[in-house]
Amino acid sequence: MTRAATDSLWLPLETELDRWSAAGRRVSLWLRDDDAITASPALDRLSALSQRHGLPVLLAVIPMLAEPSLAAALRQMPSLLPCQHGCWHRNHAPAGAKKAEFGAERAANDIRNELREAKARLGDLLGPALLQVFVPPWNRIDPAHAALLPDIGFRGLSCFRGYRLGAKGGPALVNTALDIMDWRTRIGRPAADLVDEACRLLAGLRAEASGGAALGLLLHHRDHDEAAWAFLEGFLARAFSHPAVAHGDPRRLFGL
């Protein structure tokens, strides 16, 4: 891609961020990465990206699949902040329904017991580095099950934009909003499409009441192709060069 094409790609983002500055506002940019289970070159690359941009990453780890090599690697990767990603990452949804590990069809006692077992295993593996944040596989958890999370010890919950807690509440909810992967083809989405969507999301946040605002990007380091990594590098570099963007730390966002 030529320099002119690169500048053209990021121009809409810079224009939208200029509007934030003109309004006297800033947005926190943060990252969540799902499906971690083991040490790998891709995990090394995620850690390097995190450190290069000074941006901690909420790393959602599958408890019952996580390997000791992951714990060893994370001890050398302080900017990757592990949390619990479901239990087994198994689909329990009925045939024809969207995938979910914690759908309404499952009994609350089964959910409670499974979560506690998985939480204990992950705590034994990762120790005090583990954040008390829960990330459900496929970003789906029935609100009645989400209401169980505080009693199990979770202080935060992260799904995807549009998810809301039910009448019985739950832990602090901070959703991601921009998924960089195309799951139909399992490759990184086109950068121009991602920039366009990011601008629409930022404009929506800007239109809301004044105060703190955060935009979360959803990553899957195990599945990233070169297009996904290249977008992340370019997006983060451009975003953090703008005064309207702050570094979002998951610990602060969840009040931990």
CSV table of C-alpha atoms in Angstrom, one decimal:
chain,number,residue,atom,x,y,z
A,1,MET,CA,0.0,0.0,0.0
A,2,THR,CA,1.4,3.4,-0.9
A,3,ARG,CA,1.9,6.2,1.6
A,4,ALA,CA,-1.0,8.2,0.0
A,5,ALA,CA,-3.3,5.1,0.2
A,6,THR,CA,-2.3,4.6,3.9
A,7,ASP,CA,-3.1,8.2,4.8
A,8,SER,CA,-6.4,8.0,2.9
A,9,LEU,CA,-7.3,4.9,4.9
A,10,TRP,CA,-6.9,6.6,8.3
A,11,LEU,CA,-8.3,10.0,7.4
A,12,PRO,CA,-11.9,9.2,8.5
A,13,LEU,CA,-10.6,8.1,11.9
A,14,GLU,CA,-8.5,11.2,12.4
A,15,THR,CA,-11.5,13.4,11.3
A,16,GLU,CA,-13.8,11.7,13.8
A,17,LEU,CA,-11.2,12.0,16.6
A,18,ASP,CA,-10.8,15.7,15.7
A,19,ARG,CA,-14.5,16.0,16.5
A,20,TRP,CA,-13.9,14.5,19.9
A,21,SER,CA,-11.2,17.0,20.6
A,22,ALA,CA,-13.4,19.9,19.4
A,23,ALA,CA,-16.0,18.7,21.9
A,24,GLY,CA,-13.4,18.6,24.7
A,25,ARG,CA,-13.8,14.9,25.1
A,26,ARG,CA,-11.5,11.8,25.1
A,27,VAL,CA,-12.2,8.1,24.5
A,28,SER,CA,-10.4,5.2,26.1
A,29,LEU,CA,-9.3,2.5,23.6
A,30,TRP,CA,-9.0,-1.0,25.1
A,31,LEU,CA,-8.3,-4.6,23.9
A,32,ARG,CA,-9.8,-8.0,24.8
A,33,ASP,CA,-8.3,-11.1,23.3
A,34,ASP,CA,-10.2,-14.5,23.5
A,35,ASP,CA,-9.5,-18.2,23.5
A,36,ALA,CA,-6.1,-18.3,25.1
A,37,ILE,CA,-5.0,-21.8,26.1
A,38,THR,CA,-1.2,-22.2,25.6
A,39,ALA,CA,2.1,-20.4,24.8
A,40,SER,CA,2.6,-19.8,21.1
A,41,PRO,CA,4.3,-17.4,18.7
A,42,ALA,CA,0.9,-15.7,18.2
A,43,LEU,CA,0.7,-15.0,22.0
A,44,ASP,CA,4.3,-13.6,21.9
A,45,ARG,CA,3.2,-11.3,19.1
A,46,LEU,CA,0.2,-10.1,21.0
A,47,SER,CA,2.4,-9.4,24.0
A,48,ALA,CA,4.9,-7.5,21.9
A,49,LEU,CA,2.1,-5.4,20.4
A,50,SER,CA,0.7,-4.7,23.8
A,51,GLN,CA,4.0,-3.5,25.1
A,52,ARG,CA,4.9,-1.5,22.0
A,53,HIS,CA,1.7,0.5,22.3
A,54,GLY,CA,1.6,0.7,26.1
A,55,LEU,CA,-1.8,-1.0,26.1
A,56,PRO,CA,-2.7,-3.8,28.5
A,57,VAL,CA,-4.8,-6.6,27.0
A,58,LEU,CA,-7.6,-8.4,28.8
A,59,LEU,CA,-6.7,-12.0,27.9
A,60,ALA,CA,-9.7,-14.4,28.1
A,61,VAL,CA,-8.4,-17.9,29.0
A,62,ILE,CA,-10.4,-21.1,28.6
A,63,PRO,CA,-10.0,-22.7,32.1
A,64,MET,CA,-10.4,-26.4,31.4
A,65,LEU,CA,-8.2,-26.3,28.3
A,66,ALA,CA,-5.5,-24.0,29.6
A,67,GLU,CA,-2.0,-25.5,29.7
A,68,PRO,CA,0.9,-25.0,32.1
A,69,SER,CA,2.9,-23.4,29.3
A,70,LEU,CA,0.4,-20.5,29.2
A,71,ALA,CA,1.0,-19.8,32.9
A,72,ALA,CA,4.8,-19.8,32.4
A,73,ALA,CA,4.5,-17.5,29.4
A,74,LEU,CA,2.2,-15.0,31.2
A,75,ARG,CA,4.7,-14.6,34.0
A,76,GLN,CA,6.9,-12.9,31.4
A,77,MET,CA,4.1,-10.9,29.8
A,78,PRO,CA,2.8,-8.5,32.5
A,79,SER,CA,0.7,-6.5,30.0
A,80,LEU,CA,-1.5,-9.5,29.2
A,81,LEU,CA,-4.1,-9.6,32.0
A,82,PRO,CA,-5.8,-13.1,32.2
A,83,CYS,CA,-9.4,-13.6,33.0
A,84,GLN,CA,-11.9,-16.5,32.7
A,85,HIS,CA,-13.4,-17.4,29.3
A,86,GLY,CA,-16.3,-19.8,30.0
A,87,CYS,CA,-15.4,-23.3,31.2
A,88,TRP,CA,-14.8,-25.7,28.4
A,89,HIS,CA,-15.9,-23.4,25.5
A,90,ARG,CA,-18.5,-26.0,24.6
A,91,ASN,CA,-21.7,-25.3,22.8
A,92,HIS,CA,-24.8,-26.4,24.7
A,93,ALA,CA,-27.3,-24.6,22.6
A,94,PRO,CA,-30.2,-26.5,20.9
A,95,ALA,CA,-29.8,-27.5,17.3
A,96,GLY,CA,-30.4,-24.4,15.0
A,97,ALA,CA,-29.8,-21.9,17.8
A,98,LYS,CA,-26.8,-19.6,18.1
A,99,LYS,CA,-23.8,-21.2,19.9
A,100,ALA,CA,-23.7,-20.6,23.7
A,101,GLU,CA,-22.1,-22.3,26.7
A,102,PHE,CA,-24.4,-20.6,29.2
A,103,GLY,CA,-27.8,-20.4,27.5
A,104,ALA,CA,-31.2,-20.2,29.2
A,105,GLU,CA,-31.8,-23.9,28.6
A,106,ARG,CA,-29.2,-24.9,31.2
A,107,ALA,CA,-30.0,-25.3,34.9
A,108,ALA,CA,-28.6,-22.6,37.3
A,109,ASN,CA,-27.1,-25.2,39.6
A,110,ASP,CA,-25.2,-26.8,36.7
A,111,ILE,CA,-23.9,-23.4,35.6
A,112,ARG,CA,-22.9,-22.5,39.2
A,113,ASN,CA,-21.0,-25.7,39.8
A,114,GLU,CA,-19.3,-25.7,36.5
A,115,LEU,CA,-18.2,-22.1,36.9
A,116,ARG,CA,-16.8,-22.7,40.3
A,117,GLU,CA,-14.8,-25.7,39.2
A,118,ALA,CA,-13.4,-23.9,36.2
A,119,LYS,CA,-12.6,-20.8,38.3
A,120,ALA,CA,-10.7,-22.9,40.9
A,121,ARG,CA,-8.6,-24.6,38.2
A,122,LEU,CA,-7.7,-21.3,36.5
A,123,GLY,CA,-6.9,-19.8,39.9
A,124,ASP,CA,-4.5,-22.7,40.7
A,125,LEU,CA,-2.9,-22.3,37.3
A,126,LEU,CA,-2.5,-18.5,37.1
A,127,GLY,CA,-2.5,-17.4,40.7
A,128,PRO,CA,-3.0,-13.8,41.7
A,129,ALA,CA,-2.5,-12.5,38.2
A,130,LEU,CA,-6.1,-13.7,37.3
A,131,LEU,CA,-8.6,-10.9,37.1
A,132,GLN,CA,-12.1,-11.6,38.5
A,133,VAL,CA,-13.7,-10.9,35.1
A,134,PHE,CA,-15.8,-13.3,33.2
A,135,VAL,CA,-16.0,-13.5,29.4
A,136,PRO,CA,-18.6,-16.0,28.0
A,137,PRO,CA,-17.7,-17.9,24.8
A,138,TRP,CA,-19.4,-16.4,21.8
A,139,ASN,CA,-20.2,-13.4,23.9
A,140,ARG,CA,-23.4,-15.0,25.1
A,141,ILE,CA,-24.7,-15.7,28.6
A,142,ASP,CA,-28.4,-15.7,29.6
A,143,PRO,CA,-29.0,-12.7,31.9
A,144,ALA,CA,-30.3,-15.0,34.7
A,145,HIS,CA,-27.0,-16.8,34.6
A,146,ALA,CA,-25.0,-13.5,34.5
A,147,ALA,CA,-26.8,-12.6,37.8
A,148,LEU,CA,-25.1,-15.6,39.4
A,149,LEU,CA,-21.6,-14.3,38.7
A,150,PRO,CA,-21.0,-11.9,41.7
A,151,ASP,CA,-21.8,-14.7,44.2
A,152,ILE,CA,-19.1,-16.9,42.5
A,153,GLY,CA,-16.6,-14.1,42.9
A,154,PHE,CA,-16.7,-12.3,39.6
A,155,ARG,CA,-16.5,-8.5,39.7
A,156,GLY,CA,-16.7,-7.9,35.9
A,157,LEU,CA,-18.4,-9.3,32.8
A,158,SER,CA,-17.5,-8.6,29.2
A,159,CYS,CA,-19.6,-9.5,26.2
A,160,PHE,CA,-20.2,-7.7,22.8
A,161,ARG,CA,-22.0,-4.6,22.1
A,162,GLY,CA,-25.7,-4.8,22.6
A,163,TYR,CA,-25.6,-7.2,25.5
A,164,ARG,CA,-27.4,-6.0,28.7
A,165,LEU,CA,-27.8,-7.4,32.2
A,166,GLY,CA,-31.3,-8.5,33.2
A,167,ALA,CA,-33.5,-7.3,36.1
A,168,LYS,CA,-31.4,-9.3,38.6
A,169,GLY,CA,-28.3,-7.5,37.7
A,170,GLY,CA,-24.7,-8.9,37.7
A,171,PRO,CA,-21.1,-7.7,37.9
A,172,ALA,CA,-19.8,-4.6,36.2
A,173,LEU,CA,-20.4,-4.9,32.5
A,174,VAL,CA,-17.9,-3.6,29.9
A,175,ASN,CA,-18.5,-4.8,26.4
A,176,THR,CA,-16.3,-4.9,23.4
A,177,ALA,CA,-17.7,-3.3,20.2
A,178,LEU,CA,-15.4,-3.9,17.2
A,179,ASP,CA,-14.5,-7.5,16.1
A,180,ILE,CA,-11.6,-7.4,13.7
A,181,MET,CA,-12.2,-11.0,12.4
A,182,ASP,CA,-14.5,-12.2,9.7
A,183,TRP,CA,-15.8,-15.4,11.1
A,184,ARG,CA,-17.3,-16.6,7.9
A,185,THR,CA,-13.9,-16.8,6.3
A,186,ARG,CA,-11.8,-16.8,9.5
A,187,ILE,CA,-9.5,-14.0,8.2
A,188,GLY,CA,-9.0,-10.4,9.2
A,189,ARG,CA,-11.7,-8.0,8.0
A,190,PRO,CA,-10.7,-5.4,5.4
A,191,ALA,CA,-9.1,-2.4,7.0
A,192,ALA,CA,-11.3,0.1,5.3
A,193,ASP,CA,-14.4,-1.7,6.6
A,194,LEU,CA,-13.0,-1.7,10.1
A,195,VAL,CA,-12.1,2.0,10.0
A,196,ASP,CA,-15.6,2.8,8.8
A,197,GLU,CA,-17.2,0.8,11.6
A,198,ALA,CA,-14.9,2.3,14.2
A,199,CYS,CA,-15.9,5.8,13.1
A,200,ARG,CA,-19.6,4.9,13.3
A,201,LEU,CA,-19.1,3.5,16.8
A,202,LEU,CA,-17.1,6.5,17.9
A,203,ALA,CA,-19.7,8.9,16.5
A,204,GLY,CA,-22.3,7.1,18.5
A,205,LEU,CA,-20.3,7.3,21.7
A,206,ARG,CA,-19.7,11.0,21.1
A,207,ALA,CA,-23.4,11.6,20.8
A,208,GLU,CA,-24.0,10.1,24.2
A,209,ALA,CA,-24.0,12.1,27.4
A,210,SER,CA,-20.7,13.7,28.3
A,211,GLY,CA,-18.4,11.7,30.5
A,212,GLY,CA,-16.1,8.7,30.2
A,213,ALA,CA,-16.4,6.6,27.0
A,214,ALA,CA,-14.6,3.5,26.0
A,215,LEU,CA,-14.2,1.6,22.7
A,216,GLY,CA,-13.2,-2.1,23.0
A,217,LEU,CA,-11.6,-4.1,20.2
A,218,LEU,CA,-12.2,-7.8,20.2
A,219,LEU,CA,-9.2,-9.9,19.1
A,220,HIS,CA,-8.4,-13.6,18.7
A,221,HIS,CA,-4.6,-14.0,18.5
A,222,ARG,CA,-4.8,-17.7,17.6
A,223,ASP,CA,-6.8,-16.9,14.5
A,224,HIS,CA,-5.1,-13.7,13.3
A,225,ASP,CA,-3.7,-13.5,9.8
A,226,GLU,CA,-1.3,-10.9,8.6
A,227,ALA,CA,-4.2,-8.6,7.6
A,228,ALA,CA,-5.5,-8.6,11.2
A,229,TRP,CA,-2.1,-7.9,12.7
A,230,ALA,CA,-1.4,-5.1,10.2
A,231,PHE,CA,-4.7,-3.5,11.0
A,232,LEU,CA,-4.1,-3.6,14.7
A,233,GLU,CA,-0.6,-2.0,14.3
A,234,GLY,CA,-1.9,0.8,12.1
A,235,PHE,CA,-5.0,1.5,14.0
A,236,LEU,CA,-3.3,1.7,17.4
A,237,ALA,CA,-0.5,3.8,16.1
A,238,ARG,CA,-2.9,6.3,14.5
A,239,ALA,CA,-5.3,6.3,17.4
A,240,PHE,CA,-2.8,6.8,20.1
A,241,SER,CA,-1.0,9.6,18.2
A,242,HIS,CA,-4.3,11.6,18.6
A,243,PRO,CA,-4.9,13.6,21.8
A,244,ALA,CA,-8.5,12.5,21.9
A,245,VAL,CA,-7.5,8.9,22.6
A,246,ALA,CA,-6.5,7.5,26.0
A,247,HIS,CA,-5.0,4.1,26.9
A,248,GLY,CA,-7.7,2.0,28.3
A,249,ASP,CA,-6.7,-0.4,31.2
A,250,PRO,CA,-9.2,-3.2,31.8
A,251,ARG,CA,-8.4,-3.0,35.5
A,252,ARG,CA,-9.6,0.6,35.6
A,253,LEU,CA,-12.6,0.0,33.3
A,254,PHE,CA,-13.9,-2.8,35.6
A,255,GLY,CA,-13.1,-1.0,38.8
A,256,LEU,CA,-10.6,-3.6,39.9
